CSV table of N, CA and C in Angstrom, one decimal:
chain,number,residue,atom,x,y,z
O,26,MET,N,30.6,-91.7,-19.3
O,26,MET,CA,31.7,-91.0,-18.7
O,26,MET,C,31.2,-90.3,-17.5
O,27,ASN,N,31.8,-90.4,-16.4
O,27,ASN,CA,31.5,-89.8,-15.2
O,27,ASN,C,32.4,-88.6,-15.0
O,28,THR,N,31.9,-87.4,-15.0
O,28,THR,CA,32.8,-86.2,-14.9
O,28,THR,C,33.1,-85.9,-13.4
O,29,SER,N,32.5,-86.5,-12.5
O,29,SER,CA,32.8,-86.2,-11.1
O,29,SER,C,34.1,-86.7,-10.7
O,30,THR,N,34.7,-87.7,-11.4
O,30,THR,CA,36.0,-88.3,-11.0
O,30,THR,C,37.1,-87.8,-11.9
O,31,THR,N,36.8,-87.0,-12.9
O,31,THR,CA,37.9,-86.6,-13.8
O,31,THR,C,38.4,-85.3,-13.3
O,32,ALA,N,39.7,-85.0,-13.7
O,32,ALA,CA,40.3,-83.7,-13.3
O,32,ALA,C,39.7,-82.6,-14.1
O,33,PRO,N,39.7,-81.4,-13.5
O,33,PRO,CA,39.2,-80.2,-14.2
O,33,PRO,C,40.0,-80.0,-15.5
O,34,ILE,N,39.4,-79.4,-16.5
O,34,ILE,CA,40.1,-79.1,-17.7
O,34,ILE,C,41.1,-78.0,-17.5
O,35,LEU,N,40.7,-77.0,-16.8
O,35,LEU,CA,41.6,-75.9,-16.5
O,35,LEU,C,42.1,-76.0,-15.0
O,36,PRO,N,43.5,-75.9,-14.9
O,36,PRO,CA,44.0,-76.0,-13.5
O,36,PRO,C,43.6,-74.7,-12.7
O,37,PRO,N,43.6,-74.9,-11.4
O,37,PRO,CA,43.3,-73.7,-10.5
O,37,PRO,C,44.4,-72.7,-10.7
O,38,PRO,N,44.2,-71.4,-10.5
O,38,PRO,CA,45.2,-70.4,-10.7
O,38,PRO,C,46.4,-70.6,-9.7
O,39,LEU,N,47.6,-70.5,-10.2
O,39,LEU,CA,48.7,-70.8,-9.4
O,39,LEU,C,49.1,-69.5,-8.6
O,40,ALA,N,48.8,-68.4,-9.1
O,40,ALA,CA,49.2,-67.1,-8.4
O,40,ALA,C,48.1,-66.1,-8.7
O,41,ALA,N,48.2,-65.0,-8.1
O,41,ALA,CA,47.3,-63.9,-8.3
O,41,ALA,C,47.3,-63.5,-9.8
O,42,PRO,N,46.2,-63.1,-10.3
O,42,PRO,CA,46.1,-62.7,-11.7
O,42,PRO,C,47.1,-61.6,-12.0
O,43,ALA,N,47.7,-61.6,-13.1
O,43,ALA,CA,48.6,-60.5,-13.5
O,43,ALA,C,47.8,-59.2,-13.8
O,44,PRO,N,48.4,-58.1,-13.4
O,44,PRO,CA,47.7,-56.8,-13.7
O,44,PRO,C,47.6,-56.6,-15.2
O,45,PRO,N,46.6,-56.0,-15.7
O,45,PRO,CA,46.4,-55.8,-17.2
O,45,PRO,C,47.6,-54.9,-17.7
O,46,ALA,N,48.0,-55.2,-18.9
O,46,ALA,CA,49.0,-54.4,-19.5
O,46,ALA,C,48.5,-53.1,-19.9
O,47,VAL,N,49.2,-52.0,-19.7
O,47,VAL,CA,48.8,-50.7,-20.0
O,47,VAL,C,49.5,-50.3,-21.2
O,48,HIS,N,48.8,-49.9,-22.2
O,48,HIS,CA,49.3,-49.4,-23.5
O,48,HIS,C,48.9,-47.9,-23.6
O,49,ASP,N,49.9,-47.0,-23.5
O,49,ASP,CA,49.6,-45.6,-23.6
O,49,ASP,C,49.6,-45.2,-25.0
O,50,SER,N,48.4,-44.8,-25.5
O,50,SER,CA,48.3,-44.4,-26.9
O,50,SER,C,48.6,-42.9,-27.0
O,51,GLY,N,48.7,-42.2,-25.9
O,51,GLY,CA,48.9,-40.8,-25.9
O,51,GLY,C,47.6,-40.0,-25.8
O,52,ALA,N,46.5,-40.7,-26.1
O,52,ALA,CA,45.2,-40.0,-26.1
O,52,ALA,C,44.6,-40.2,-24.7
O,53,ASP,N,43.9,-39.2,-24.3
O,53,ASP,CA,43.2,-39.2,-23.0
O,53,ASP,C,41.9,-39.9,-23.2
O,54,THR,N,41.8,-41.1,-22.7
O,54,THR,CA,40.6,-41.9,-22.8
O,54,THR,C,39.6,-41.9,-21.7
O,55,ALA,N,40.0,-41.2,-20.6
O,55,ALA,CA,39.1,-41.0,-19.4
O,55,ALA,C,38.0,-40.1,-19.8
O,56,PRO,N,36.8,-40.4,-19.4
O,56,PRO,CA,35.7,-39.5,-19.6
O,56,PRO,C,35.9,-38.2,-18.8
O,57,GLY,N,35.4,-37.1,-19.4
O,57,GLY,CA,35.4,-35.8,-18.7
O,57,GLY,C,34.5,-35.8,-17.5
O,58,VAL,N,34.7,-34.8,-16.7
O,58,VAL,CA,33.8,-34.6,-15.5
O,58,VAL,C,33.1,-33.3,-15.6
O,59,ILE,N,31.8,-33.5,-15.6
O,59,ILE,CA,30.9,-32.3,-15.6
O,59,ILE,C,30.3,-32.2,-14.2
O,60,VAL,N,30.2,-30.9,-13.7
O,60,VAL,CA,29.6,-30.7,-12.4
O,60,VAL,C,28.5,-29.8,-12.6
O,61,ILE,N,27.3,-30.1,-12.1
O,61,ILE,CA,26.2,-29.3,-12.0
O,61,ILE,C,26.3,-28.5,-10.7
O,62,ASP,N,26.9,-27.2,-10.9
O,62,ASP,CA,27.1,-26.4,-9.7
O,62,ASP,C,25.8,-26.0,-9.0
O,63,SER,N,24.8,-25.6,-9.7
O,63,SER,CA,23.6,-25.3,-9.1
O,63,SER,C,22.5,-25.5,-10.1
O,64,CYS,N,21.3,-25.7,-9.6
O,64,CYS,CA,20.1,-25.9,-10.4
O,64,CYS,C,18.9,-25.3,-9.6
O,65,THR,N,18.4,-24.2,-10.2
O,65,THR,CA,17.2,-23.5,-9.6
O,65,THR,C,16.1,-23.4,-10.6
O,66,THR,N,15.0,-23.0,-10.1
O,66,THR,CA,13.9,-22.8,-11.0
O,66,THR,C,13.3,-21.4,-10.9
O,67,LEU,N,12.8,-20.9,-12.0
O,67,LEU,CA,12.1,-19.6,-12.0
O,67,LEU,C,10.8,-19.9,-12.8
O,68,GLY,N,9.8,-20.2,-12.1
O,68,GLY,CA,8.5,-20.6,-12.8
O,68,GLY,C,8.7,-21.9,-13.6
O,69,ALA,N,8.5,-21.8,-14.9
O,69,ALA,CA,8.7,-23.0,-15.7
O,69,ALA,C,10.0,-23.1,-16.4
O,70,THR,N,11.0,-22.3,-15.8
O,70,THR,CA,12.3,-22.2,-16.4
O,70,THR,C,13.3,-22.8,-15.4
O,71,LEU,N,14.2,-23.7,-15.9
O,71,LEU,CA,15.2,-24.3,-15.1
O,71,LEU,C,16.5,-23.5,-15.4
O,72,VAL,N,17.2,-23.1,-14.3
O,72,VAL,CA,18.5,-22.4,-14.4
O,72,VAL,C,19.6,-23.3,-13.9
O,73,VAL,N,20.5,-23.7,-14.8
O,73,VAL,CA,21.6,-24.6,-14.4
O,73,VAL,C,22.9,-24.0,-14.7
O,74,ARG,N,23.8,-24.1,-13.7
O,74,ARG,CA,25.2,-23.6,-13.8
O,74,ARG,C,26.1,-24.8,-13.9
O,75,LEU,N,26.9,-24.9,-15.0
O,75,LEU,CA,27.7,-26.1,-15.2
O,75,LEU,C,29.2,-25.7,-15.1
O,76,SER,N,30.0,-26.7,-14.8
O,76,SER,CA,31.5,-26.5,-14.8
O,76,SER,C,32.1,-27.8,-15.1
O,77,GLY,N,33.4,-27.7,-15.6
O,77,GLY,CA,34.1,-28.9,-16.0
O,77,GLY,C,34.1,-29.2,-17.5
O,78,GLU,N,34.2,-30.5,-17.8
O,78,GLU,CA,34.3,-30.9,-19.1
O,78,GLU,C,33.0,-31.7,-19.5
O,79,ILE,N,32.5,-31.4,-20.7
O,79,ILE,CA,31.3,-32.0,-21.2
O,79,ILE,C,31.6,-32.8,-22.5
O,80,ASP,N,31.6,-34.1,-22.4
O,80,ASP,CA,31.8,-34.9,-23.6
O,80,ASP,C,30.6,-35.9,-23.6
O,81,HIS,N,30.7,-36.9,-24.5
O,81,HIS,CA,29.6,-37.8,-24.7
O,81,HIS,C,29.3,-38.6,-23.4
O,82,TYR,N,30.3,-38.9,-22.6
O,82,TYR,CA,30.1,-39.7,-21.4
O,82,TYR,C,29.6,-38.8,-20.3
O,83,SER,N,30.2,-37.7,-20.1
O,83,SER,CA,29.9,-36.9,-18.9
O,83,SER,C,28.6,-36.1,-19.1
O,84,ALA,N,28.1,-36.1,-20.3
O,84,ALA,CA,26.8,-35.4,-20.6
O,84,ALA,C,25.6,-36.2,-20.1
O,85,THR,N,25.8,-37.4,-19.8
O,85,THR,CA,24.7,-38.3,-19.3
O,85,THR,C,23.9,-37.8,-18.1
O,86,PRO,N,24.6,-37.3,-17.1
O,86,PRO,CA,23.8,-36.8,-15.9
O,86,PRO,C,23.0,-35.5,-16.3
O,87,LEU,N,23.6,-34.7,-17.2
O,87,LEU,CA,22.9,-33.5,-17.7
O,87,LEU,C,21.7,-33.9,-18.5
O,88,ARG,N,21.8,-34.9,-19.4
O,88,ARG,CA,20.7,-35.4,-20.2
O,88,ARG,C,19.6,-35.9,-19.3
O,89,ALA,N,20.0,-36.6,-18.3
O,89,ALA,CA,19.0,-37.2,-17.3
O,89,ALA,C,18.3,-36.1,-16.6
O,90,LEU,N,19.0,-35.1,-16.1
O,90,LEU,CA,18.4,-34.0,-15.4
O,90,LEU,C,17.4,-33.2,-16.3
O,91,LEU,N,17.8,-33.0,-17.6
O,91,LEU,CA,16.9,-32.3,-18.5
O,91,LEU,C,15.7,-33.1,-18.9
O,92,ALA,N,15.9,-34.4,-19.1
O,92,ALA,CA,14.8,-35.2,-19.4
O,92,ALA,C,13.7,-35.2,-18.3
O,93,SER,N,14.2,-35.3,-17.1
O,93,SER,CA,13.3,-35.2,-15.9
O,93,SER,C,12.6,-33.9,-15.8
O,94,ALA,N,13.4,-32.8,-16.1
O,94,ALA,CA,12.8,-31.5,-16.1
O,94,ALA,C,11.7,-31.4,-17.2
O,95,ALA,N,12.0,-31.9,-18.4
O,95,ALA,CA,11.0,-31.8,-19.4
O,95,ALA,C,9.7,-32.6,-19.1
O,96,ASP,N,9.9,-33.8,-18.5
O,96,ASP,CA,8.8,-34.6,-18.0
O,96,ASP,C,8.0,-33.9,-17.0
O,97,ASP,N,8.6,-33.1,-16.1
O,97,ASP,CA,7.9,-32.3,-15.1
O,97,ASP,C,7.3,-31.0,-15.6
O,98,GLY,N,7.4,-30.8,-16.9
O,98,GLY,CA,6.7,-29.6,-17.5
O,98,GLY,C,7.6,-28.3,-17.6
O,99,TYR,N,8.9,-28.4,-17.4
O,99,TYR,CA,9.7,-27.2,-17.6
O,99,TYR,C,9.8,-26.9,-19.1
O,100,THR,N,9.6,-25.7,-19.4
O,100,THR,CA,9.7,-25.3,-20.9
O,100,THR,C,10.8,-24.4,-21.2
O,101,GLY,N,11.5,-23.9,-20.2
O,101,GLY,CA,12.6,-23.0,-20.4
O,101,GLY,C,13.8,-23.5,-19.8
O,102,LEU,N,15.0,-23.2,-20.4
O,102,LEU,CA,16.3,-23.7,-19.8
O,102,LEU,C,17.3,-22.6,-20.0
O,103,VAL,N,18.0,-22.2,-18.9
O,103,VAL,CA,19.1,-21.2,-19.0
O,103,VAL,C,20.3,-22.0,-18.5
O,104,LEU,N,21.3,-22.1,-19.4
O,104,LEU,CA,22.5,-22.8,-19.0
O,104,LEU,C,23.6,-21.8,-18.9
O,105,ASP,N,24.2,-21.7,-17.7
O,105,ASP,CA,25.4,-20.8,-17.4
O,105,ASP,C,26.6,-21.7,-17.6
O,106,THR,N,27.3,-21.5,-18.7
O,106,THR,CA,28.5,-22.3,-19.0
O,106,THR,C,29.8,-21.6,-18.9
O,107,SER,N,29.8,-20.6,-18.1
O,107,SER,CA,31.0,-19.8,-17.9
O,107,SER,C,32.2,-20.6,-17.3
O,108,ARG,N,31.9,-21.7,-16.7
O,108,ARG,CA,33.0,-22.5,-16.1
O,108,ARG,C,33.2,-23.8,-16.8
O,109,VAL,N,32.7,-24.0,-18.0
O,109,VAL,CA,32.9,-25.2,-18.8
O,109,VAL,C,34.3,-25.0,-19.5
O,110,THR,N,35.2,-25.9,-19.3
O,110,THR,CA,36.5,-25.8,-19.8
O,110,THR,C,36.7,-26.6,-21.1
O,111,PHE,N,35.8,-27.6,-21.4
O,111,PHE,CA,35.9,-28.4,-22.6
O,111,PHE,C,34.5,-28.9,-22.9
O,112,CYS,N,34.2,-28.9,-24.2
O,112,CYS,CA,32.9,-29.5,-24.6
O,112,CYS,C,33.0,-30.0,-26.0
O,113,ASP,N,32.3,-31.0,-26.4
O,113,ASP,CA,32.3,-31.6,-27.7
O,113,ASP,C,30.9,-31.9,-28.2
O,114,SER,N,30.7,-32.7,-29.2
O,114,SER,CA,29.4,-33.0,-29.8
O,114,SER,C,28.4,-33.6,-28.8
O,115,GLY,N,28.9,-34.2,-27.7
O,115,GLY,CA,28.0,-34.7,-26.7
O,115,GLY,C,27.2,-33.5,-26.1
O,116,PHE,N,27.8,-32.4,-25.8
O,116,PHE,CA,27.1,-31.2,-25.3
O,116,PHE,C,26.2,-30.6,-26.4
O,117,LEU,N,26.7,-30.6,-27.6
O,117,LEU,CA,25.9,-30.1,-28.7
O,117,LEU,C,24.7,-30.9,-28.9
O,118,ALA,N,24.7,-32.2,-28.7
O,118,ALA,CA,23.5,-33.0,-28.8
O,118,ALA,C,22.5,-32.6,-27.7
O,119,VAL,N,23.0,-32.3,-26.5
O,119,VAL,CA,22.1,-31.9,-25.4
O,119,VAL,C,21.4,-30.6,-25.8
O,120,LEU,N,22.2,-29.6,-26.4
O,120,LEU,CA,21.7,-28.3,-26.8
O,120,LEU,C,20.7,-28.5,-27.9
O,121,ARG,N,20.8,-29.4,-28.8
O,121,ARG,CA,19.9,-29.6,-29.9
O,121,ARG,C,18.6,-30.3,-29.4
O,122,TRP,N,18.8,-31.2,-28.4
O,122,TRP,CA,17.6,-31.9,-27.9
O,122,TRP,C,16.6,-31.1,-27.2
O,123,TRP,N,17.1,-30.2,-26.3
O,123,TRP,CA,16.2,-29.4,-25.4
O,123,TRP,C,15.1,-28.6,-26.2
O,124,PRO,N,15.4,-27.9,-27.2
O,124,PRO,CA,14.4,-27.0,-27.8
O,124,PRO,C,13.3,-27.8,-28.6
O,125,ARG,N,13.4,-29.1,-28.7
O,125,ARG,CA,12.3,-29.8,-29.3
O,125,ARG,C,11.0,-29.6,-28.5
O,126,ARG,N,9.9,-29.7,-29.3
O,126,ARG,CA,8.6,-29.6,-28.7
O,126,ARG,C,8.3,-28.2,-28.1
O,127,GLY,N,8.9,-27.2,-28.6
O,127,GLY,CA,8.7,-25.8,-28.2
O,127,GLY,C,9.4,-25.3,-27.0
O,128,ARG,N,10.3,-26.1,-26.5
O,128,ARG,CA,11.0,-25.6,-25.3
O,128,ARG,C,12.0,-24.5,-25.7
O,129,ARG,N,12.3,-23.6,-24.7
O,129,ARG,CA,13.2,-22.5,-25.0
O,129,ARG,C,14.6,-22.8,-24.3
O,130,LEU,N,15.6,-22.3,-25.0
O,130,LEU,CA,17.0,-22.5,-24.5
O,130,LEU,C,17.7,-21.2,-24.6
O,131,ARG,N,18.5,-20.9,-23.5
O,131,ARG,CA,19.3,-19.7,-23.5
O,131,ARG,C,20.7,-20.1,-22.9
O,132,LEU,N,21.7,-19.7,-23.5
O,132,LEU,CA,23.1,-19.9,-23.0
O,132,LEU,C,23.5,-18.6,-22.3
O,133,ALA,N,23.8,-18.6,-21.1
O,133,ALA,CA,24.3,-17.5,-20.3
O,133,ALA,C,25.8,-17.6,-20.1
O,134,ASN,N,26.5,-16.6,-20.3
O,134,ASN,CA,28.0,-16.5,-20.1
O,134,ASN,C,28.7,-17.7,-20.7
O,135,PRO,N,28.6,-17.9,-22.0
O,135,PRO,CA,29.3,-19.0,-22.7
O,135,PRO,C,30.8,-18.9,-22.5
O,136,SER,N,31.4,-20.0,-22.1
O,136,SER,CA,32.9,-20.0,-21.9
O,136,SER,C,33.5,-20.0,-23.3
O,137,ARG,N,34.8,-19.9,-23.4
O,137,ARG,CA,35.6,-19.9,-24.6
O,137,ARG,C,35.4,-21.2,-25.3
O,138,ALA,N,35.4,-22.3,-24.6
O,138,ALA,CA,35.2,-23.7,-25.1
O,138,ALA,C,33.8,-23.8,-25.8
O,139,VAL,N,32.8,-23.3,-25.1
O,139,VAL,CA,31.4,-23.4,-25.6
O,139,VAL,C,31.3,-22.5,-26.9
O,140,ARG,N,31.8,-21.3,-26.8
O,140,ARG,CA,31.8,-20.4,-28.0
O,140,ARG,C,32.4,-21.1,-29.2
O,141,ARG,N,33.6,-21.7,-29.0
O,141,ARG,CA,34.3,-22.4,-30.1
O,141,ARG,C,33.5,-23.5,-30.6
O,142,LEU,N,32.9,-24.3,-29.8
O,142,LEU,CA,32.0,-25.4,-30.3
O,142,LEU,C,30.8,-24.9,-31.1
O,143,LEU,N,30.2,-23.8,-30.6
O,143,LEU,CA,29.1,-23.3,-31.4
O,143,LEU,C,29.5,-22.7,-32.7
O,144,ASP,N,30.7,-22.0,-32.7
O,144,ASP,CA,31.2,-21.5,-34.0
O,144,ASP,C,31.5,-22.6,-35.0
O,145,VAL,N,32.1,-23.7,-34.5
O,145,VAL,CA,32.4,-24.8,-35.4
O,145,VAL,C,31.1,-25.4,-35.9
O,146,ALA,N,30.1,-25.6,-35.1
O,146,ALA,CA,28.8,-26.1,-35.5
O,146,ALA,C,28.1,-25.2,-36.5
O,147,ALA,N,28.2,-23.9,-36.3
O,147,ALA,CA,27.5,-23.0,-37.2
O,147,ALA,C,28.2,-23.0,-38.5
O,148,SER,N,29.5,-23.3,-38.6
O,148,SER,CA,30.2,-23.3,-39.9
O,148,SER,C,30.1,-24.6,-40.6
O,149,GLY,N,29.3,-25.5,-40.1
O,149,GLY,CA,29.1,-26.8,-40.8
O,149,GLY,C,30.2,-27.8,-40.5
O,150,GLY,N,30.8,-27.6,-39.3
O,150,GLY,CA,31.9,-28.6,-38.9
O,150,GLY,C,33.3,-28.2,-39.3
O,151,ARG,N,33.4,-27.1,-40.1
O,151,ARG,CA,34.7,-26.6,-40.5
O,151,ARG,C,35.2,-25.7,-39.4
O,152,PRO,N,36.5,-25.9,-39.1
O,152,PRO,CA,37.1,-24.9,-38.1
O,152,PRO,C,37.0,-23.5,-38.6
O,153,PRO,N,36.9,-22.5,-37.8
O,153,PRO,CA,36.8,-21.1,-38.3
O,153,PRO,C,38.1,-20.8,-38.9
O,154,ALA,N,38.0,-19.9,-40.0
O,154,ALA,CA,39.2,-19.5,-40.7
O,154,ALA,C,40.1,-18.7,-39.8
O,155,ARG,N,41.4,-18.8,-40.0
O,155,ARG,CA,42.3,-18.0,-39.2
O,155,ARG,C,42.5,-16.7,-39.9
O,156,THR,N,42.7,-15.7,-39.2
O,156,THR,CA,42.9,-14.4,-39.8
O,156,THR,C,44.4,-14.0,-39.5
O,157,GLY,N,44.8,-13.0,-40.3
O,157,GLY,CA,46.2,-12.5,-40.1
O,157,GLY,C,47.1,-12.8,-41.3
O,158,ALA,N,47.5,-14.0,-41.6
O,158,ALA,CA,48.4,-14.2,-42.7
O,158,ALA,C,47.6,-14.5,-44.0
O,159,PRO,N,47.9,-13.8,-45.1
O,159,PRO,CA,47.1,-14.0,-46.3
O,159,PRO,C,47.4,-15.4,-46.8
O,160,ALA,N,46.5,-16.0,-47.5
O,160,ALA,CA,46.7,-17.3,-48.1
O,160,ALA,C,47.6,-17.2,-49.3
O,161,ALA,N,48.5,-18.2,-49.5
O,161,ALA,CA,49.4,-18.2,-50.6
O,161,ALA,C,48.7,-18.4,-51.9
O,162,ALA,N,49.1,-17.6,-52.9
O,162,ALA,CA,48.4,-17.7,-54.2
O,162,ALA,C,49.0,-19.0,-54.9
O,163,ALA,N,48.2,-19.7,-55.5
O,163,ALA,CA,48.6,-20.9,-56.3
O,163,ALA,C,49.2,-20.4,-57.6
O,164,THR,N,50.4,-21.0,-57.9
O,164,THR,CA,51.0,-20.7,-59.2
O,164,THR,C,51.0,-21.9,-60.1
O,165,SER,N,50.9,-21.6,-61.4
O,165,SER,CA,50.9,-22.8,-62.3
O,165,SER,C,52.2,-22.8,-63.1
């Protein structure tokens, strides 16, 4: 069988491809945006000011910066997170990675979002208990 004389199996497109269908699940699937506002050094300490949202995807540039700094011999890290508006376990993973091998970490000016993440992490993943209204007593 000679395929050079047979018609193609699939016809050429008749029109421009249709745009993909958009299904709105209601959830925000776009990765957050983190901005490294400034990065300075004080001896062997790196001082980084962050702003924006830190999630699993947006933490990648921060992880790369810190890995490079660790390779270059920096042993201290000060993170100013006063302008961080959202953070999740992606940021927590960065915070847990840095102190390995004797490196020091200090959070300066933690934002409300950072404090909440740290509180939840310290409580073993359970949200902090709400105060104010007493819990209802169980009756049998």
